[in-house]
Amino acid sequence: MAKKKEKLSLEEMLEQALVNEEDRPYEVPENWVWTRLDNVAEYKKGPFGSAITKAMFVQKGENTYKIYEQGNAIRKDKNYGSYYISEEKYHELKGFTVYPNDLIVSCAGTVGEVYQLPEDIEKGIINQALMRIKVSRKVNLKYYLLYFSESLKIDITGKSKGTAIKNIPPFSILKNMPFPLPSIVEQQRIVDIIEQLFEKLDTAKELAQNALDSFENRKAAILHKAFTGELTAKWREENRVSLDDWEDTKMKNLTLLVTKGASPRWQGVNYIDDDSQTLFVTSENVREGFIDLQKEKYLENKINDIQKRSVLQMGDILLNIVGASIGRAAIFKINKLANINQAVCLIRLKDNVSKEFICNYLNAPSAMQYYSTNKVDVARANLSLTDVNNMSLLLPSIEEQKEIVRILDNLLDNEQRAKELCDVIEKIDLMKKAILSRAFRGRLGTNDSDEESAIELLKEVLREKI
């Protein structure tokens, strides 16, 4: 017979719960303690996919139970979804029941979204795409939520992983992640300060976003008028030109070259910290109407011997063809040796076509509709070079193209203003991260060094487990 596992005493549990000095990510005030996520909450992932199938779903009614799914976490909406199971099936899966104030975390779709379930939820269970977290009643739920949400986006040392979370860490890693624990009153003070600061930042972000949305809506309307002939109606009248003179053509008839780059990793080419080598332009750099080099990347020059067709020339149009930024287009105007990756399409036009006209067209609503219709959604949405070549457009004479570009330049002179608004929004997000980083280091000016050590709070948390 297997030997029954002996229960640990409170002191033994405390010894195991404290993080060794060498494993502490950073310094916190002396009256805080470092413990681990596993000690302050319980974690449970949803049942295997085969445990819940569509054949089990029933109409909502008396004695039915809701299936909570990733959409509830992503949308922060308790009512999202319409799947229910019978009382009999619920009792088979009741170990996955959620209750008010439980946290649910999306493990599929937009991964890492966290939602605190409100008091008035329907009784139900989580599906396989969610994780449930029950935070100790001795820990401030809002403090935990702020720390946990941020920990999924940055590693514990504060280095950003990027905004997109690919996977929830395995339980063996997640539960072992360090957690900075101050006294319960300090947790509340931190939450209060963060909420006050975030409220002001959210107001500023909303104003910036509204201004940006207004600009983008106006821009879309102007571009629509440009490529339907409305903007140059007076010019055509003055020059005795008809809208019927616009040529119905395809992109392939206007170009000398349509190609794309490649991943340097596939080509055995290394990144290099040397701006005398080849500038590597990716979809991150191709913005709507301009090349953004805030994050410059360079490759060894040998990439150009391997990928000769995608070596850039001044005046080439670059179009994003992979991922969320599909359809962003800009003209390459940088006097540097440069190449592109596989997410960027190079369009080199014939001399009798205005590159500014075509670039504006590629950013116009009609082009966006074309991308949406033709993109293939696999691991990441993408357009093929064939899709680019086969784009249809109405092409006016070179003189009218230039007139359209001139009018657009005058009407869309707020492009820099839009870029500044995007920068403001990004800076607000960075400020939030900085505030959280300071908060979890005890550097918001709220900590009282005379308060008792949080080790007493940790003991209370652990007593719940005995």
mmCIF file of C-alpha atoms in Angstrom, residues 254-259 346-350:
data_model
loop_
_atom_site.group_PDB
_atom_site.id
_atom_site.type_symbol
_atom_site.label_atom_id
_atom_site.label_comp_id
_atom_site.label_asym_id
_atom_site.label_seq_id
_atom_site.Cartn_x
_atom_site.Cartn_y
_atom_site.Cartn_z
ATOM 1 C CA LEU A 254 1.570 48.603 -64.728
ATOM 2 C CA THR A 255 4.612 46.943 -63.200
ATOM 3 C CA LEU A 256 8.162 45.930 -64.030
ATOM 4 C CA LEU A 257 8.414 43.662 -60.990
ATOM 5 C CA VAL A 258 6.176 42.214 -58.281
ATOM 6 C CA THR A 259 8.017 40.044 -55.777
ATOM 7 C CA LEU A 346 7.802 44.871 -53.650
ATOM 8 C CA ILE A 347 5.959 46.642 -56.488
ATOM 9 C CA ARG A 348 8.198 48.339 -59.082
ATOM 10 C CA LEU A 349 6.184 50.426 -61.537
ATOM 11 C CA LYS A 350 6.720 51.355 -65.168
#
